[in-house]
Coordinates of C-alpha atoms and ligand atoms in Angstrom, one line a residue:
X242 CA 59.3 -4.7 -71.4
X243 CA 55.9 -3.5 -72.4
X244 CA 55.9 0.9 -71.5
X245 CA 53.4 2.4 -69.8
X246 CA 52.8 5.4 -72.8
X247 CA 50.4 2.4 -74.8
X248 CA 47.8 3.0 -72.1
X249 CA 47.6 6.8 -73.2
X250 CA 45.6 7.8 -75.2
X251 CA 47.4 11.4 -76.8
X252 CA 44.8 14.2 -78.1
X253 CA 47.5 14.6 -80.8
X254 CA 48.5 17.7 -83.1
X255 CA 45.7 19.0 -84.5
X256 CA 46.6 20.7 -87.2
X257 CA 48.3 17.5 -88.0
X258 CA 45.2 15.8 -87.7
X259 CA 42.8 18.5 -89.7
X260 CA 45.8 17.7 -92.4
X261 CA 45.2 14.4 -92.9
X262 CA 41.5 14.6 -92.5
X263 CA 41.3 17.5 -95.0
X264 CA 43.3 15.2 -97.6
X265 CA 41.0 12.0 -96.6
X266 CA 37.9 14.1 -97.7
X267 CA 39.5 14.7 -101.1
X268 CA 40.1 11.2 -101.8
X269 CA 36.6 10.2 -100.4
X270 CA 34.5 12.8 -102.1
X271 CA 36.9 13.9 -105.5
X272 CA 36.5 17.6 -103.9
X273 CA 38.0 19.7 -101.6
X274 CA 36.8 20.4 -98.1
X275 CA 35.9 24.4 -97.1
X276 CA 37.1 23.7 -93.9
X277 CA 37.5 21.8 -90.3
X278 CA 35.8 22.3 -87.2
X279 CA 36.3 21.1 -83.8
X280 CA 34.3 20.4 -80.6
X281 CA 35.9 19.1 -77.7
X282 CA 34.8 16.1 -75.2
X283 CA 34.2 16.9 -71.8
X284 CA 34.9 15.3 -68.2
X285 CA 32.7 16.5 -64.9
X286 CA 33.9 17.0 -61.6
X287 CA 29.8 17.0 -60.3
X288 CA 26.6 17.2 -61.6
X289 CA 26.1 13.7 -63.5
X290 CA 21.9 12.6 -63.6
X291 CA 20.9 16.4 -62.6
X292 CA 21.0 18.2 -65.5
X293 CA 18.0 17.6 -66.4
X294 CA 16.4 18.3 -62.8
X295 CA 17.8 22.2 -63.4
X296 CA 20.7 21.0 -60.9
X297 CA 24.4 22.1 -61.2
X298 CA 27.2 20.9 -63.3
X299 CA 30.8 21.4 -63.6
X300 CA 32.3 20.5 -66.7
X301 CA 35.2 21.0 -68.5
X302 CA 36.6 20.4 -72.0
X303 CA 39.3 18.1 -73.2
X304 CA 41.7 18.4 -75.7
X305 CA 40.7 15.6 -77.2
X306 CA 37.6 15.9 -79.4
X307 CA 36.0 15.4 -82.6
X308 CA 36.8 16.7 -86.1
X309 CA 34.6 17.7 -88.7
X310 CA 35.7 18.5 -92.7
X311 CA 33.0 19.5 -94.4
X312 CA 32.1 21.3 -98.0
X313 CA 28.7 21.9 -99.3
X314 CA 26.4 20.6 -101.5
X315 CA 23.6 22.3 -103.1
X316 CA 20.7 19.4 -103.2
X317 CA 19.8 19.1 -99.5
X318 CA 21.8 15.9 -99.2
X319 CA 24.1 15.0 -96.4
X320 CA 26.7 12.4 -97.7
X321 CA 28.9 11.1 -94.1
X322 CA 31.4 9.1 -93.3
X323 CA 33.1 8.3 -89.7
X324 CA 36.5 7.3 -89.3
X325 CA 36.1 5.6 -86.1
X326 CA 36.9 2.2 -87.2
X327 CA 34.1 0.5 -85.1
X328 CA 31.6 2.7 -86.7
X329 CA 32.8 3.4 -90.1
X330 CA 30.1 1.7 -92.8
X331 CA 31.4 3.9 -96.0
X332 CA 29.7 6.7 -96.7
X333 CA 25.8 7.1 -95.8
X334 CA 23.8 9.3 -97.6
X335 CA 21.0 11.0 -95.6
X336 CA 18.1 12.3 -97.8
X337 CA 16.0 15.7 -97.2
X338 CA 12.9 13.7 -96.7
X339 CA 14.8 11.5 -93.9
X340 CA 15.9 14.6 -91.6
X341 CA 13.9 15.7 -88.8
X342 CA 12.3 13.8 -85.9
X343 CA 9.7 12.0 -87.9
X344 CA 11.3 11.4 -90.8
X345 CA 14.8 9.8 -89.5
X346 CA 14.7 6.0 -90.2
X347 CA 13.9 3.8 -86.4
X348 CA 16.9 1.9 -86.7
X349 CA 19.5 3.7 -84.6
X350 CA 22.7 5.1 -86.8
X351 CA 25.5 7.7 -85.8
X352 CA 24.3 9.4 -88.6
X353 CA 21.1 10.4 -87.1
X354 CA 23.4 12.6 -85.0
X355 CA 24.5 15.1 -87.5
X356 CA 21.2 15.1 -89.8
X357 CA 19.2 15.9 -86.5
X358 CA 21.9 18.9 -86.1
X359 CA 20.9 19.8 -89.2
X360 CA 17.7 19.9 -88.6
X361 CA 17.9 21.5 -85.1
X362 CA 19.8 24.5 -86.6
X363 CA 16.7 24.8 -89.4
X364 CA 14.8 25.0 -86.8
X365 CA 16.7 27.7 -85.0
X366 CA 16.8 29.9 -87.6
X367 CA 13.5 29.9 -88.3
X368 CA 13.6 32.4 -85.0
X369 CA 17.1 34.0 -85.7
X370 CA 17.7 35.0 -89.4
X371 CA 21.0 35.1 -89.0
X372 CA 21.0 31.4 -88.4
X373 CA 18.5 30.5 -91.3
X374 CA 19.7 27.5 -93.1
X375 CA 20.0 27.9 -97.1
X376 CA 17.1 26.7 -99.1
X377 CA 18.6 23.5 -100.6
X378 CA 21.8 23.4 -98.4
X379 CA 23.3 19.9 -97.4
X380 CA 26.7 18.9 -96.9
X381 CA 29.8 15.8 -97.6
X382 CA 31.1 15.2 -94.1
X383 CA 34.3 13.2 -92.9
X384 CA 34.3 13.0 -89.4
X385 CA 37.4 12.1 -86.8
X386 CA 37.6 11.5 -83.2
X387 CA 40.4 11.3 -80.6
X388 CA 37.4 10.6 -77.8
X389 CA 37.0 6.9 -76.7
X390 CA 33.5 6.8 -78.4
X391 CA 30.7 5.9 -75.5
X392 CA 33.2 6.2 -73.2
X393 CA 31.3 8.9 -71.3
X394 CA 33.2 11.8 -72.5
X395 CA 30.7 13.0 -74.3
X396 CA 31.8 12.0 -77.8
X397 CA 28.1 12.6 -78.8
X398 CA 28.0 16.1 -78.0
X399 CA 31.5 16.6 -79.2
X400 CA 30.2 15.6 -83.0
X401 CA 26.7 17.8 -82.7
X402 CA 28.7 20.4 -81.7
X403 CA 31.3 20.4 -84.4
X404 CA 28.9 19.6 -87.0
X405 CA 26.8 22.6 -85.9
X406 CA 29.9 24.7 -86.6
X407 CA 30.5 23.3 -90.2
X408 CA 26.5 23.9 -90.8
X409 CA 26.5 27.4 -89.7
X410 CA 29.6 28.3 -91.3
X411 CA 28.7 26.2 -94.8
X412 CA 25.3 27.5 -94.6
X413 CA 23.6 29.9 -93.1
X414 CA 24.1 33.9 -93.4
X415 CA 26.0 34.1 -90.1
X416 CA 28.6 31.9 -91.7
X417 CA 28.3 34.3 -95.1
X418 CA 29.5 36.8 -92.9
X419 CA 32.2 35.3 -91.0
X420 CA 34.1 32.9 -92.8
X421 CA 36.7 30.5 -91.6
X422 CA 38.2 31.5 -88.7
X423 CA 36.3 34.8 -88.1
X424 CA 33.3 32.4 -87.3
X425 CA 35.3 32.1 -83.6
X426 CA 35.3 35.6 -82.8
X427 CA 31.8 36.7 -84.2
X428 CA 29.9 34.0 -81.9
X429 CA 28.7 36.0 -78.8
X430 CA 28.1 33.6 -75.7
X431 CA 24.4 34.1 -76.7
X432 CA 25.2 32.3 -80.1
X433 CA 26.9 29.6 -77.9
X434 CA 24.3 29.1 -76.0
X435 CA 21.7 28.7 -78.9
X436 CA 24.0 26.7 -80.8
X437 CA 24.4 24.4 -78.0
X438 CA 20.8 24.4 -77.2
X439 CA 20.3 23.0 -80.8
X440 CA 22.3 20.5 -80.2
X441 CA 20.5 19.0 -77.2
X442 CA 17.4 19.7 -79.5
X443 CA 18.9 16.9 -82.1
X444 CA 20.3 14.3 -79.0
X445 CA 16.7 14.6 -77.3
X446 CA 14.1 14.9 -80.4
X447 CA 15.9 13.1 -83.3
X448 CA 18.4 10.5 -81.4
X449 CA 15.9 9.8 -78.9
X450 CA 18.6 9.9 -76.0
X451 CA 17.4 11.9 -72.9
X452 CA 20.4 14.2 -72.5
X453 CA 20.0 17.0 -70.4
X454 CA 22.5 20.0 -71.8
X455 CA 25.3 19.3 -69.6
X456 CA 27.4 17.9 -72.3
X457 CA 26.5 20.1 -75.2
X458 CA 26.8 23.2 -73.5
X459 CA 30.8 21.9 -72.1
X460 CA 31.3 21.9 -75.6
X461 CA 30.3 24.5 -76.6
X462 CA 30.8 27.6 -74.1
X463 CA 34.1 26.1 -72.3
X464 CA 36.9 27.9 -71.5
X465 CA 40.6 27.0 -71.3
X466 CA 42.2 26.6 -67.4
X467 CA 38.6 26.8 -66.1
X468 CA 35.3 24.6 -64.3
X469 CA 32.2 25.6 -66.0
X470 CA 30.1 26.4 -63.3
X471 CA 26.8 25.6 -65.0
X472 CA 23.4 26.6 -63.5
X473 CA 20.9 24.4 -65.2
X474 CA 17.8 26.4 -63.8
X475 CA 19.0 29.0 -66.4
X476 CA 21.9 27.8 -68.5
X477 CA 24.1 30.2 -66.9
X478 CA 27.8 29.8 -66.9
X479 CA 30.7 31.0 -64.2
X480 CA 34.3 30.0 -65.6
X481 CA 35.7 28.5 -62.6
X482 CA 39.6 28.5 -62.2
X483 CA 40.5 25.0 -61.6
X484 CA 44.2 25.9 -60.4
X485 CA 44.0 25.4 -56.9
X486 CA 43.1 22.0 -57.2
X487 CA 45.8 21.2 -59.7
X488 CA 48.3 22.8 -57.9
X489 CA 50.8 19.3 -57.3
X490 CA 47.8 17.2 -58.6
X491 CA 46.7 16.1 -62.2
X492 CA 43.2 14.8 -63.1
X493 CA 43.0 11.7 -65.7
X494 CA 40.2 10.2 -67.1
X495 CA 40.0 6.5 -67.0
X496 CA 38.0 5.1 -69.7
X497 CA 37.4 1.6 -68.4
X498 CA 37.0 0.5 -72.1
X499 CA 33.3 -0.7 -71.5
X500 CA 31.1 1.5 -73.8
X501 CA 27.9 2.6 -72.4
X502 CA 24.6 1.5 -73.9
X503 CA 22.6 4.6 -73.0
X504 CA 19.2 4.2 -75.5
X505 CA 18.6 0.7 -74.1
X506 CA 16.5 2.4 -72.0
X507 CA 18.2 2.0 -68.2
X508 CA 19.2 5.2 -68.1
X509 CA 15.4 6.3 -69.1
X510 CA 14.5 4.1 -66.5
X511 CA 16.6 6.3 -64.0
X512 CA 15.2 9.2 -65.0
X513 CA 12.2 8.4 -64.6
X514 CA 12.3 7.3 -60.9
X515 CA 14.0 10.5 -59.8
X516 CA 11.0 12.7 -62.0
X517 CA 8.7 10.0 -60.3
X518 CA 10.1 11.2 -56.7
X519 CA 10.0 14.7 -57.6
X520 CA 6.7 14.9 -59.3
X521 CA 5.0 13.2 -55.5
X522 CA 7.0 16.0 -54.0
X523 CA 5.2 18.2 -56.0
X524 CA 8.1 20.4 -57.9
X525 CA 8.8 20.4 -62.0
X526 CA 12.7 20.3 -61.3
X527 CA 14.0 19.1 -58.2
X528 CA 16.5 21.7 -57.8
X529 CA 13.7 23.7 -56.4
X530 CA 13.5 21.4 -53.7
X531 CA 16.4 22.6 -51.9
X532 CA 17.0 26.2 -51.1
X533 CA 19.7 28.3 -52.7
X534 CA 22.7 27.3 -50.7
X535 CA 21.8 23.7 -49.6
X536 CA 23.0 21.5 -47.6
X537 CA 23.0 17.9 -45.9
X538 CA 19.9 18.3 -43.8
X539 CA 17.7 19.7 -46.7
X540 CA 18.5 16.9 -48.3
X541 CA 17.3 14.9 -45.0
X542 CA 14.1 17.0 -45.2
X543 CA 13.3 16.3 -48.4
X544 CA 13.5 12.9 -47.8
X545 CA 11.6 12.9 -45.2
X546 CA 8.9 14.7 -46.5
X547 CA 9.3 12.0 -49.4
X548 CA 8.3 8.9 -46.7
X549 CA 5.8 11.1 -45.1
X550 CA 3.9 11.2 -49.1
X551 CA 4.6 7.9 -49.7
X552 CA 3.9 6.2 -47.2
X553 CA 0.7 5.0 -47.6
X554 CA 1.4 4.0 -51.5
X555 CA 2.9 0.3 -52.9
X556 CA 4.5 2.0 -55.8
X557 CA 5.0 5.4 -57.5
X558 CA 2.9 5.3 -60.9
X559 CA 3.8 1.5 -60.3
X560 CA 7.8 2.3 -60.1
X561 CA 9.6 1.0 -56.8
X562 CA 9.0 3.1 -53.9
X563 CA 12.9 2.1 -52.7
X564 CA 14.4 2.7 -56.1
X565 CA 12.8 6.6 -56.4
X566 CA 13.7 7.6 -53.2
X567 CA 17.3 6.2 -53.9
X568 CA 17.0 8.3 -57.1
X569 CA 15.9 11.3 -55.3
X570 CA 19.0 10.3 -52.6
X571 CA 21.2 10.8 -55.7
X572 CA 20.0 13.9 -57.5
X573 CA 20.0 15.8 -54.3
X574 CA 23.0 14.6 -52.8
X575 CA 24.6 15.4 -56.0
X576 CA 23.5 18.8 -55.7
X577 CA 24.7 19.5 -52.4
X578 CA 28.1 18.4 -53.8
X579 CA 27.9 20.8 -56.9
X580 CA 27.0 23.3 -54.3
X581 CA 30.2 23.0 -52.1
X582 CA 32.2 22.7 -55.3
X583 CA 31.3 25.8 -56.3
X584 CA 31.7 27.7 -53.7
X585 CA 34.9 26.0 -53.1
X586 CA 36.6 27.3 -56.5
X587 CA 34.9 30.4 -56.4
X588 CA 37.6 31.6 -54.3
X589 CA 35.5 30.8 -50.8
X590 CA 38.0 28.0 -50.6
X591 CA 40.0 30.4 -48.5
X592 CA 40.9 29.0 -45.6
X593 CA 40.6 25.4 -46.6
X594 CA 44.0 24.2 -46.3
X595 CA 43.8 21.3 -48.4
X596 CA 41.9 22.0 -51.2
X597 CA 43.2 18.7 -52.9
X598 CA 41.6 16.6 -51.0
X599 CA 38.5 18.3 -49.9
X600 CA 38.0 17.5 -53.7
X601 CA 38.9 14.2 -53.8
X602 CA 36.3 13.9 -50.9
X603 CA 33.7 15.0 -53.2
X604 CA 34.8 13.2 -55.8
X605 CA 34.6 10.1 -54.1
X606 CA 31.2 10.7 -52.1
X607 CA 29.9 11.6 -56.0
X608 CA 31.1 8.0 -56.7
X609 CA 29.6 5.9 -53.7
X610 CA 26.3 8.0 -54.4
X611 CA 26.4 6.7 -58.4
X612 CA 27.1 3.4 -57.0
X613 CA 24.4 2.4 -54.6
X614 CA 21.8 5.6 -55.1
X615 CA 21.9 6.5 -58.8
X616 CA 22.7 2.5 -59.5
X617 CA 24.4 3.5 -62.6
X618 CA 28.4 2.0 -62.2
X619 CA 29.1 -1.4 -62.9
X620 CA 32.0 -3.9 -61.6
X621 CA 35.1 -2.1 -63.7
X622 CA 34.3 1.2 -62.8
X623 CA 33.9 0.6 -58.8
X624 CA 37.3 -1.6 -59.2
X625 CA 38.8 1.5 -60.9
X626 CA 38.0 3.9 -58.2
X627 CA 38.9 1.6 -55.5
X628 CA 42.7 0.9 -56.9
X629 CA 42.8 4.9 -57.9
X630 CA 41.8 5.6 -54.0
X631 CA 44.3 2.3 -53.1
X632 CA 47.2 4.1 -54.6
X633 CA 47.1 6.8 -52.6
X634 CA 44.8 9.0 -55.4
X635 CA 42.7 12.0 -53.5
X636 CA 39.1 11.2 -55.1
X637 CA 37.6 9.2 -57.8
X638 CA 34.5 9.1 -59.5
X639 CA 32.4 7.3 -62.3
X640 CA 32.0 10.2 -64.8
X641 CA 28.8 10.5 -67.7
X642 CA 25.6 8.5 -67.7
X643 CA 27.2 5.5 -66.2
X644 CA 26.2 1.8 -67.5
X645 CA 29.9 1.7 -69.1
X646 CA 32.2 4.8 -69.4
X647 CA 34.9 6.4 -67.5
X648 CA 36.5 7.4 -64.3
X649 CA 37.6 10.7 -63.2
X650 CA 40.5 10.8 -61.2
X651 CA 42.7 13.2 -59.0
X652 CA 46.3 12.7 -58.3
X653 CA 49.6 13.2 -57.5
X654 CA 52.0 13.1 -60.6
X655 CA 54.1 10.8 -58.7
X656 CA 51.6 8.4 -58.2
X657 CA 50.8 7.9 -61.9
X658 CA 53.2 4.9 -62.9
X659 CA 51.9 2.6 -60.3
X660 CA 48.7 4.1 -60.8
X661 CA 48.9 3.1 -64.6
X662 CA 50.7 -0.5 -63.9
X663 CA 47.7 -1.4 -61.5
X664 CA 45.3 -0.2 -64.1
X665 CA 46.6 -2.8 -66.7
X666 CA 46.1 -5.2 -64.4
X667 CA 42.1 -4.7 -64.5
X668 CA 41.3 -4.5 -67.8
X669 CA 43.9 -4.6 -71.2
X670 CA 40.4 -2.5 -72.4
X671 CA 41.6 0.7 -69.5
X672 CA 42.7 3.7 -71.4
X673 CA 44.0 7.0 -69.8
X674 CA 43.6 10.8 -70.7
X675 CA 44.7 13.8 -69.8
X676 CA 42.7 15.9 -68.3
X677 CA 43.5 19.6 -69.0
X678 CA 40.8 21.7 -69.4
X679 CA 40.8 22.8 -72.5
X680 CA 39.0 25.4 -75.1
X681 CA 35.3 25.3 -76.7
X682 CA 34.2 24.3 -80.0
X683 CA 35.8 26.3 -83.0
X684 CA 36.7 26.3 -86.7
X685 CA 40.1 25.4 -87.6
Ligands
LIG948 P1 29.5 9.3 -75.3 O1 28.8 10.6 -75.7 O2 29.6 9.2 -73.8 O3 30.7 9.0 -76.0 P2 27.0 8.3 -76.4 O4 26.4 7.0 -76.3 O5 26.2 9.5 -75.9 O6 28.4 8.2 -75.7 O7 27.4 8.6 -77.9 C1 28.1 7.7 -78.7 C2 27.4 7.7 -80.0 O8 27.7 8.9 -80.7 C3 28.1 6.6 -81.0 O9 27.4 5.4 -80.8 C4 27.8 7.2 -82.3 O10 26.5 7.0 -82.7 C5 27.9 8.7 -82.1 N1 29.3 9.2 -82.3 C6 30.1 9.8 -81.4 N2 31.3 10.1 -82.0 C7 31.3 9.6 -83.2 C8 32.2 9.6 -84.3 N3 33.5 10.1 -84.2 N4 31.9 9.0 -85.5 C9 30.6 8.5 -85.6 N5 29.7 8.5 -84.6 C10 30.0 9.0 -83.5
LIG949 MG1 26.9 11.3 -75.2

């Protein structure tokens, strides 16, 4: 009889893993690596499509994540090699003249990812001479994941983020000063924050994907046992403590095994209709739309106020009236939700007897508004939720940019096996993790 462990996916040991990766890179380059980093992946209770409207989000890190080994090199080249097996192509050898947003080649490559990080820091420490790149400095890179990659778990961010580390550590004066480990202690939150700033700088500007900071900064400023409370008006983070909603419950991520396809433009197209809906309302970010502590009828307002604008127009800058205002739907529902979750763990959940499910509720509601608002899930994903919910789990929700990607869910531990048995029946593609929320990025 087939056991239910294959569906698992483990975050495994890492210093077992930063072993073997640390002997790989001496095979594949003839030289030894200066050291490992590590930036984790991250799953969301709320905030997914609203970072980027200055909304709320509330992430936190898994132990799974993404390793870097890195030494190096005193030309300006970046030599890189993954070893994801659906991505590995041998080692790729990125140029000076082919880092930065003009100069990185059309054709999309995972590469792109760490020589825009490169470039992003440069850029940084053109402000913060402490973070000024070396003249000449480039790097050999060997990079290892224990993310499902385009899984929605922010596998992107998760390789900026480590690569940033192994750049600032192999070449900058900040990393002169610190080395190896002492690099953890000597970044401030500030740093964090830069750093992960930097990051997004690389996703948006080189990759061309239109990320909003939600992942980057999970990666980079989370906090073990804690919900990142993120305020994207300001970048600002509460640590949450997540363990009155854990208490007899466990979340797991489902990654339904379909990988997202983010740069073929739907999730642009998304975007767009919300920033559409927001710009006829008249506000840069729509969380200014909705006052402080919001709550269903603002959003009814708002809405209202959208049909009173539009109501003499055919389209909005010849995007579907409908489809905005579903758009705007989401992003403001969602907020609401990110609202009340806040609150909730900030300790006002006293007095809620059963925080569990007041979750789940959420959860779910996030789900149903991703589904026929944001129009972002897809068959796998709304079948996932529903069996989740169907055996007896407390919420459920599509997780990430959507289009592919995975499923957050909260449950019992007693309901896992079944849970896991009628999840193989979907898909042989359905994957679980863990989710325990886990530490930032950090040198090994
Ligand atoms: P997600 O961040 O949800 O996993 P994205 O589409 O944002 O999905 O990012 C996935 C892309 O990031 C991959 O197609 C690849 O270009 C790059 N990437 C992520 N992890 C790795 C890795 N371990 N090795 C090489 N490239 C990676
Ligand atoms: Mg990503």
């Amino acid at each position: 009889m087939r056991t239910t462990d294959a569906v698992w996916i483990a975050p495994g040991e890492p210093q077992e893993i930063q072993s073997d990766l640390v002997s790989r890179f001496q095979q594949e380059y003839g030289r030894a690596a200066s050291g490992t980093w590590f930036a984790p992946g991250r799953a969301n209770l709320n905030g997914e499509h609203i970072d980027f409207h200055a909304g709320r989000c509330l992430p936190m890190a898994l132990s799974h994540g993404t390793y870097v080994a890195a030494a190096p090199r005193t030309d300006g080249r970046l030599r890189l090699r993954t070893l994801d097996a659906s991505l590995d192509d041998g080692v790729t050898t990125v140029n000076p003249d082919q880092i930065g947003p003009e100069a990185t080649p059309e054709e999309a490559h995972w590469s792109h990812y760490v020589s825009g990080v490169l470039w992003a820091l440069r850029e940084l420490g053109r402000s913060q001479p402490t973070f000024a790149v070396d003249e000449g400095f480039g790097a050999d890179l060997l990079v290892v994941s224990t993310l499902p990659i385009g899984g929605g778990l922010s596998s992107s961010a998760a390789l900026e983020c480590a690569s940033i580390l192994a750049f600032l550590a192999l070449g900058t004066p900040f990393g002169q000063d610190n080395p190896l480990q002492d690099l953890n202690a000597a970044l401030t939150r500030e740093n964090r924050r830069d750093l992960a700033a930097a990051c997004v700088r690389a996703e948006v500007e080189v990759v061309g994907a239109g990320t909003g900071g939600l992942d980057q900064t999970a990666a980079m400023r989370a906090r073990p046992g804690k919900v990142l409370s993120l305020d994207c008006r300001d970048f600002s983070v509460t640590p949450l403590d997540i363990g009155c909603i854990l208490r007899g419950y466990r979340l797991i991520a489902v990654d339904t095994g379909e990988a997202h396809r983010l740069a073929d433009g739907q999730f642009g197209d998304r975007r767009a209709d919300a920033e559409a809906a927001a710009r006829l309302l008249g506000f840069d970010r729509l969380r200014d739309a909705l006052p402080e502590r919001p709550r269903k009828a603002d959003v009814s307002h708002v809405l209202e106020e959208f049909d009173r604008l539009a109501e003499q127009l055919e389209t909005l800058q010849g995007r579907s009236i409908d489809a905005c205002r579903r758009r705007l739907r989401h992003a403001l529902t969602e907020m609401v939700r990110s609202e009340k979750l806040h609150h909730l763990l900030s300790g006002e959940a006293y007095g809620v007897r059963h925080i569990a499910s007041t979750v789940g509720g959420i959860l779910t509601a996030g789900h149903m508004s991703m589904r026929d608002d944001a129009e972002v899930s897809f068959d796998v994903a709304d079948l996932v939720v529903e069996t989740a919910l169907a055996q007896g789990a407390e919420g459920a929700r599509l997780i990430g940019g959507g289009f592919g990607g995975s499923v957050l869910v909260l449950i019992t531990p007693a309901a896992i096996p079944k849970l896991t048995v009628a999840l193989e029946r979907i898909s042989r593609g359905i994957r679980l993790l863990d989710v325990a929320p886990s530490s930032a990025a950090q040198a090994l």
